[in-house]
Each structure stands twice: as structure tokens, then as C-alpha cells.
Short mmCIF file of C-alpha atoms in Angstrom, two decimals:
data_model
loop_
_atom_site.label_atom_id
_atom_site.label_comp_id
_atom_site.label_asym_id
_atom_site.label_seq_id
_atom_site.Cartn_x
_atom_site.Cartn_y
_atom_site.Cartn_z
CA MET A 1 202.34 167.31 -176.20
CA ALA A 2 205.34 168.24 -178.04
CA LYS A 3 204.44 169.84 -181.62
CA PRO A 4 205.42 167.79 -184.35
CA VAL A 5 208.59 168.74 -186.87
CA ALA A 6 208.59 168.96 -190.44
CA THR A 7 210.54 171.87 -191.29
CA ILE A 8 213.46 174.22 -189.61
CA ASP A 9 210.60 176.74 -188.97
CA ASP A 10 208.98 174.03 -186.63
CA LEU A 11 212.12 174.10 -184.38
CA ASP A 12 211.73 175.84 -180.60
CA GLN A 13 214.38 178.02 -179.49
CA THR A 14 216.85 175.37 -178.32
CA GLN A 15 216.16 173.39 -180.87
CA THR A 16 216.92 176.15 -183.57
CA ALA A 17 219.91 177.50 -181.54
CA ARG A 18 221.41 173.88 -181.60
CA LEU A 19 220.77 174.01 -185.50
CA VAL A 20 222.73 177.22 -185.70
CA MET A 21 225.71 175.32 -183.92
CA ASP A 22 225.18 172.66 -186.19
CA VAL A 23 225.45 174.71 -189.25
CA LEU A 24 228.67 176.39 -188.10
CA HIS A 25 230.30 173.35 -187.35
CA ARG A 26 229.13 172.07 -191.01
CA THR A 27 230.57 174.90 -192.33
CA ILE A 28 233.78 174.56 -190.69
CA VAL A 29 234.18 170.95 -191.90
CA HIS A 30 233.36 171.93 -195.42
CA TYR A 31 236.04 174.95 -195.25
CA ALA A 32 238.77 171.64 -194.35
CA LEU A 33 237.50 169.58 -196.94
CA TRP A 34 237.91 172.25 -199.71
CA PHE A 35 241.38 172.44 -198.72
CA THR A 36 241.85 169.18 -198.04
CA GLU A 37 240.62 168.28 -201.76
CA ILE A 38 242.54 170.74 -203.39
CA ARG A 39 245.82 169.61 -201.94
CA HIS A 40 245.16 166.52 -203.03
CA GLN A 41 243.94 166.98 -206.51
CA MET A 42 246.57 169.80 -207.21
CA GLY A 43 249.33 169.67 -204.30
CA PRO A 44 250.10 171.74 -201.32
CA GLU A 45 251.25 174.84 -202.76
CA LYS A 46 248.16 175.36 -205.19
CA ALA A 47 246.28 174.25 -202.12
CA LEU A 48 247.87 177.09 -199.79
CA GLU A 49 247.38 179.45 -202.65
CA CYS A 50 243.75 178.55 -202.79
CA LEU A 51 243.67 179.15 -199.34
CA SER A 52 245.38 182.11 -199.47
CA THR A 53 242.50 183.72 -201.52
CA ALA A 54 239.72 181.83 -200.25
CA SER A 55 240.11 182.49 -196.67
CA GLU A 56 240.32 186.29 -197.04
CA ARG A 57 237.29 186.48 -199.01
CA SER A 58 235.35 183.91 -196.94
CA ILE A 59 235.95 185.44 -193.55
CA GLY A 60 235.38 188.90 -194.72
CA ILE A 61 232.11 187.69 -195.75
CA GLN A 62 230.71 185.78 -193.00
CA LEU A 63 231.81 188.60 -190.54
CA LYS A 64 230.08 190.77 -192.19
CA ARG A 65 226.88 188.94 -192.35
CA LEU A 66 226.97 187.88 -188.82
CA GLY A 67 228.13 191.53 -187.89
CA LYS A 68 224.68 192.36 -189.09
CA ILE A 69 222.54 190.24 -187.75
CA LEU A 70 224.76 190.27 -183.85
CA GLY A 71 224.98 193.83 -184.25
CA PHE A 72 228.66 194.23 -184.45
CA ASP A 73 231.06 196.49 -186.93
CA LEU A 74 234.08 195.64 -188.24
CA GLN A 75 237.42 197.76 -188.18
CA ASP A 76 240.14 196.39 -191.06
CA GLY A 77 238.10 192.88 -190.77
CA ILE A 78 238.40 192.80 -186.78
CA PRO A 79 235.19 192.70 -185.46
CA THR A 80 235.18 195.93 -183.14
CA PRO A 81 234.27 193.98 -179.84
CA LEU A 82 237.47 192.43 -180.26
CA LEU A 83 239.50 195.89 -180.49
CA ASN A 84 237.33 197.21 -178.01
CA MET A 85 238.15 194.53 -175.09
CA GLU A 86 240.64 195.13 -172.28
CA LYS A 87 243.82 193.62 -173.70
CA LYS A 88 244.23 191.17 -170.39
CA ASP A 89 240.40 190.13 -171.61
CA LEU A 90 241.64 189.89 -174.98
CA SER A 91 244.72 187.69 -174.00
CA ALA A 92 242.80 185.51 -171.75
CA LEU A 93 240.38 184.63 -175.17
CA LEU A 94 243.34 183.80 -176.75
CA ASP A 95 244.56 181.71 -174.12
CA GLY A 96 241.21 179.76 -174.33
CA ALA A 97 241.45 179.66 -178.25
CA ALA A 98 245.07 177.87 -177.90
CA ILE A 99 243.69 175.67 -175.08
CA ASN A 100 240.87 174.95 -177.28
CA TRP A 101 243.10 173.92 -180.12
CA LEU A 102 245.05 171.15 -177.70
CA ALA A 103 241.68 170.28 -176.47
CA ASN A 104 240.59 169.42 -179.83
CA ASP A 105 243.79 167.77 -180.83
CA GLY A 106 243.18 165.32 -177.94
CA VAL A 107 239.49 164.76 -178.48
CA TRP A 108 240.64 163.52 -181.92
CA PHE A 109 243.06 161.71 -180.93
CA GLN A 110 241.54 159.47 -178.04
CA SER A 111 238.06 158.94 -180.71
CA VAL A 112 240.74 156.83 -182.85
CA GLU A 113 242.79 155.23 -179.80
CA PHE A 114 239.42 154.24 -177.74
CA THR A 115 238.07 152.46 -180.69
CA ASN A 116 241.24 151.40 -182.74
CA GLY A 117 244.13 151.38 -180.20
CA MET A 118 247.16 153.14 -179.69
CA ASN A 119 249.17 152.48 -182.92
CA ASP A 120 246.48 153.62 -185.25
CA ALA A 121 246.19 156.98 -183.18
CA LYS A 122 249.66 157.63 -183.14
CA ARG A 123 249.59 156.90 -187.07
CA CYS A 124 246.83 159.44 -187.52
CA ASN A 125 248.64 162.05 -185.49
CA ASP A 126 251.62 161.76 -186.78
CA SER A 127 250.45 161.71 -190.65
CA SER A 128 247.60 164.82 -189.28
CA TRP A 129 251.12 166.77 -188.28
CA ALA A 130 252.61 166.08 -191.53
CA HIS A 131 250.01 168.53 -193.04
CA PHE A 132 249.51 170.57 -190.29
CA SER A 133 252.89 171.76 -189.56
CA PRO A 134 253.58 172.99 -192.89
CA PHE A 135 250.18 174.57 -193.01
CA GLU A 136 250.97 176.32 -189.25
CA ALA A 137 254.12 177.51 -190.70
CA TRP A 138 252.37 179.17 -193.68
CA SER A 139 250.06 180.88 -191.45
CA VAL A 140 253.05 181.93 -189.04
CA ARG A 141 255.14 183.48 -191.84
CA ARG A 142 252.14 185.36 -193.45
CA PHE A 143 251.28 186.79 -189.98
CA LEU A 144 254.66 188.00 -189.10
CA ASP A 145 255.61 189.05 -192.88
CA LEU A 146 258.80 186.25 -192.86
CA GLY A 147 259.43 185.85 -196.27
CA ASP A 148 260.54 183.13 -197.76
CA ARG A 149 263.84 182.16 -196.41
CA PRO A 150 264.13 183.85 -193.01
CA GLY A 151 267.24 181.71 -191.80
CA LEU A 152 267.10 180.64 -188.17
CA GLU A 153 266.16 184.09 -186.54
CA GLY A 154 263.16 183.47 -189.01
CA LEU A 155 262.64 180.29 -187.36
CA LYS A 156 263.29 181.46 -183.61
CA LYS A 157 260.52 184.23 -184.41
CA ALA A 158 257.86 181.51 -185.54
CA LEU A 159 258.29 178.86 -183.07
CA ASN A 160 257.33 182.11 -180.68
CA PHE A 161 254.05 182.20 -182.53
CA ARG A 162 253.01 178.25 -182.87
CA VAL A 163 250.12 177.87 -180.89
CA TYR A 164 251.94 175.69 -178.67
CA ALA A 165 253.77 178.87 -177.64
CA ARG A 166 250.96 180.20 -176.00
CA ILE A 167 250.11 176.78 -174.21
CA ASN A 168 253.70 175.72 -173.14
CA VAL A 169 256.85 176.94 -171.31
CA GLN A 170 259.69 176.91 -174.34
CA SER A 171 263.07 178.50 -173.97
CA PHE A 172 265.70 178.57 -176.63
CA GLU A 173 269.84 178.70 -176.42
CA ASP A 174 272.34 179.37 -179.45
CA ASP A 175 274.76 176.77 -180.52
CA GLY A 176 277.47 178.62 -182.18
CA PRO A 177 276.62 180.94 -185.39
CA ASP A 178 274.75 178.65 -187.33
CA ALA A 179 272.28 176.39 -184.77
CA PHE A 180 270.39 176.96 -181.92
CA ILE A 181 268.69 174.42 -179.30
CA PHE A 182 264.77 174.70 -178.81
CA ARG A 183 263.62 172.96 -175.75
CA MET A 184 259.99 172.59 -174.43
CA ASN A 185 260.28 172.96 -170.96
CA ASP A 186 257.10 172.73 -169.70
CA CYS A 187 254.53 170.67 -171.78
CA ARG A 188 250.58 170.72 -171.09
CA VAL A 189 249.85 167.30 -172.04
CA GLN A 190 253.30 165.65 -170.18
CA ALA A 191 252.53 167.82 -166.81
CA ALA A 192 249.09 166.38 -167.02
CA ARG A 193 250.20 163.31 -167.01
CA LYS A 194 252.90 163.52 -164.35
CA ASN A 195 250.22 164.56 -162.10
CA LYS A 196 248.60 161.55 -162.53
CA ASN A 197 251.54 159.61 -162.00
CA LEU A 198 251.52 158.01 -165.48
CA ASP A 199 254.58 157.42 -167.80
CA ASP A 200 255.63 160.48 -170.17
CA TYR A 201 253.40 159.89 -173.38
CA PRO A 202 255.81 158.88 -176.00
CA CYS A 203 255.83 161.89 -178.80
CA LYS A 204 258.94 161.65 -180.46
CA SER A 205 257.86 160.15 -183.91
CA GLY A 206 255.24 162.98 -183.90
CA GLY A 207 257.59 165.27 -182.65
CA LEU A 208 259.97 164.44 -185.89
CA VAL A 209 257.22 165.06 -188.15
CA GLU A 210 256.08 168.19 -186.25
CA TYR A 211 259.16 170.63 -185.74
CA THR A 212 261.10 169.12 -189.36
CA TYR A 213 258.40 170.09 -191.36
CA PHE A 214 257.54 173.29 -189.42
CA ALA A 215 261.35 174.41 -189.82
CA GLN A 216 261.70 173.38 -193.23
CA SER A 217 258.44 175.29 -194.48
CA ILE A 218 260.07 178.36 -192.66
CA ASP A 219 263.19 178.07 -194.45
CA PRO A 220 263.96 174.98 -196.40
CA ARG A 221 267.70 175.19 -195.56
CA ILE A 222 267.33 175.11 -191.94
CA GLU A 223 267.63 170.67 -190.56
CA THR A 224 266.01 169.31 -187.56
CA GLU A 225 267.86 167.12 -185.00
CA CYS A 226 265.93 165.49 -182.03
CA ILE A 227 268.09 166.07 -178.73
CA GLY A 228 265.77 163.83 -176.97
CA CYS A 229 262.12 163.33 -176.77
CA PRO A 230 260.06 160.90 -174.46
CA PRO A 231 260.34 157.87 -174.38
CA ASP A 232 263.71 159.23 -174.58
CA ALA A 233 265.21 159.86 -171.10
CA HIS A 234 265.54 163.61 -170.30
CA PRO A 235 266.12 166.31 -167.19
CA ASP A 236 263.45 167.27 -165.61
CA GLU A 237 264.25 170.66 -166.86
CA TRP A 238 262.84 169.88 -169.81
CA TYR A 239 260.11 167.50 -171.72
CA CYS A 240 262.05 167.52 -175.70
CA ALA A 241 264.86 169.40 -177.01
CA TRP A 242 265.15 169.73 -180.52
CA ARG A 243 268.90 171.43 -182.27
CA PHE A 244 267.94 173.44 -185.63
CA SER A 245 270.82 174.07 -187.79
CA LEU A 246 271.57 175.94 -191.32
CA LYS A 247 272.81 174.01 -194.21
CA LYS A 248 276.06 175.81 -195.45
#
């Protein structure tokens, strides 16, 4: 007969492990809710300012505590097991994290689509990108130390450090001195649909939000133009293409 569970101490090994995972999940959600609420009450600039301060402190505190429990050290704030991995294994971990990010996005989309339909899912998706793209641009700018107005060369570099850049195949082509064309030559989502003989996912509405907000967050002088994106017709060589130009 199973032992009655009245407190956490009554849990068995498996139940305790499951609770550990649940507490980690609660921490992630709570972290995101703090950022969301500050953005709502004080605006995006203040939210990113607080995020910069809070994330450095929070991640440091959490890794230090987990390191003591799990038996790993930190070097310049990075767990030594990551630093000691072979580069190919570390790259595989990066790929796995990037694919998990995309899978997470798809799971959220489908959770709305399967209960409320495609229109609500696309509406939530596009609104989410309106918040995620500026955040990702901010994150990339900090990682690369790009500065406030890095221009088109800065945008090219930033596009190469998006999560998508690790998942999809993309290319660049200069279009005069003050513009370039960015193409998504292979898209993991669209390729998967193609393999199932499904039509392209009509992602243009989300793409207009995604790329416009990302580019402007890298440099507010940059303008974004859609050359083609599903449901638009496109050649076999790419799924979507965008032109970025610098305002004169």
C-alpha cells in the first residue's frame, strides 16, 4: 500500500525528482512574468534595464547554488562542465537548445490552434513576436557588443546570431551601398510541411512583425521590406526574402 503523501518529505524518489522539475518550471515562468509586468507598467526600455540587472544576479545566484549541490564549479559565471566539453559536443548542445526553442514555439502555437482555431493562434503568435523580436535583438546586441546604431553590417551580424540562424539555412546579398537582401533558403518548419505534402504555412504576417521589429531594435534607421513570404509564391531556392535598407 502506498504511503500517504501529506508533505514534501513524504514523496518518494520519483515524486521528488518530478517536483524538482516542477519548481524549476515555476521559476522560469515567474521570471518571465516579472519581465512582462514591468514592461506593462513601466514600458519596454525600463523592463530591459531591469532584466539586465536582474538576470545577471539571478543566474549567478542560481548557478552557484546548483553548483554546490550538483558538484560543478563556475569560471567567469560559466559552469565548468560546459567549458570542458569538446567543441563538437558543445555545438550539439547549442543545436539541441535551438531546436527545443523552436519546438516550444510550435507547442504554444498548437495549444491555441487546437482549442481556439488557426486565427487565434496566428494572432497570439504575431503578438508574441512583437515582444520576442525586440528582446532577441537586445540580447544579441549585448552578446556582440554592437552598440546603439551598428548599421546594416551590424544587422547582418545580428541575424547570424538569432536562434533561427542555428536551425535554418540563410544567405545575404548586397543590394547597393545602403541595402541588402536576406533570404531564408531552408526553413525547418516549412521543410517539415513540404515533406508531409502540406502547403506552406502562411507566415507572412508574423514575418513582417518579426523582421521589422528585430531590424529596428538593432538600428532604428533600418527599414524592412518583404520581397516574398508564404502565402506568397516563391522559388525553390528560398522560402522568404527580405530587403533591409538604411534611411538616408
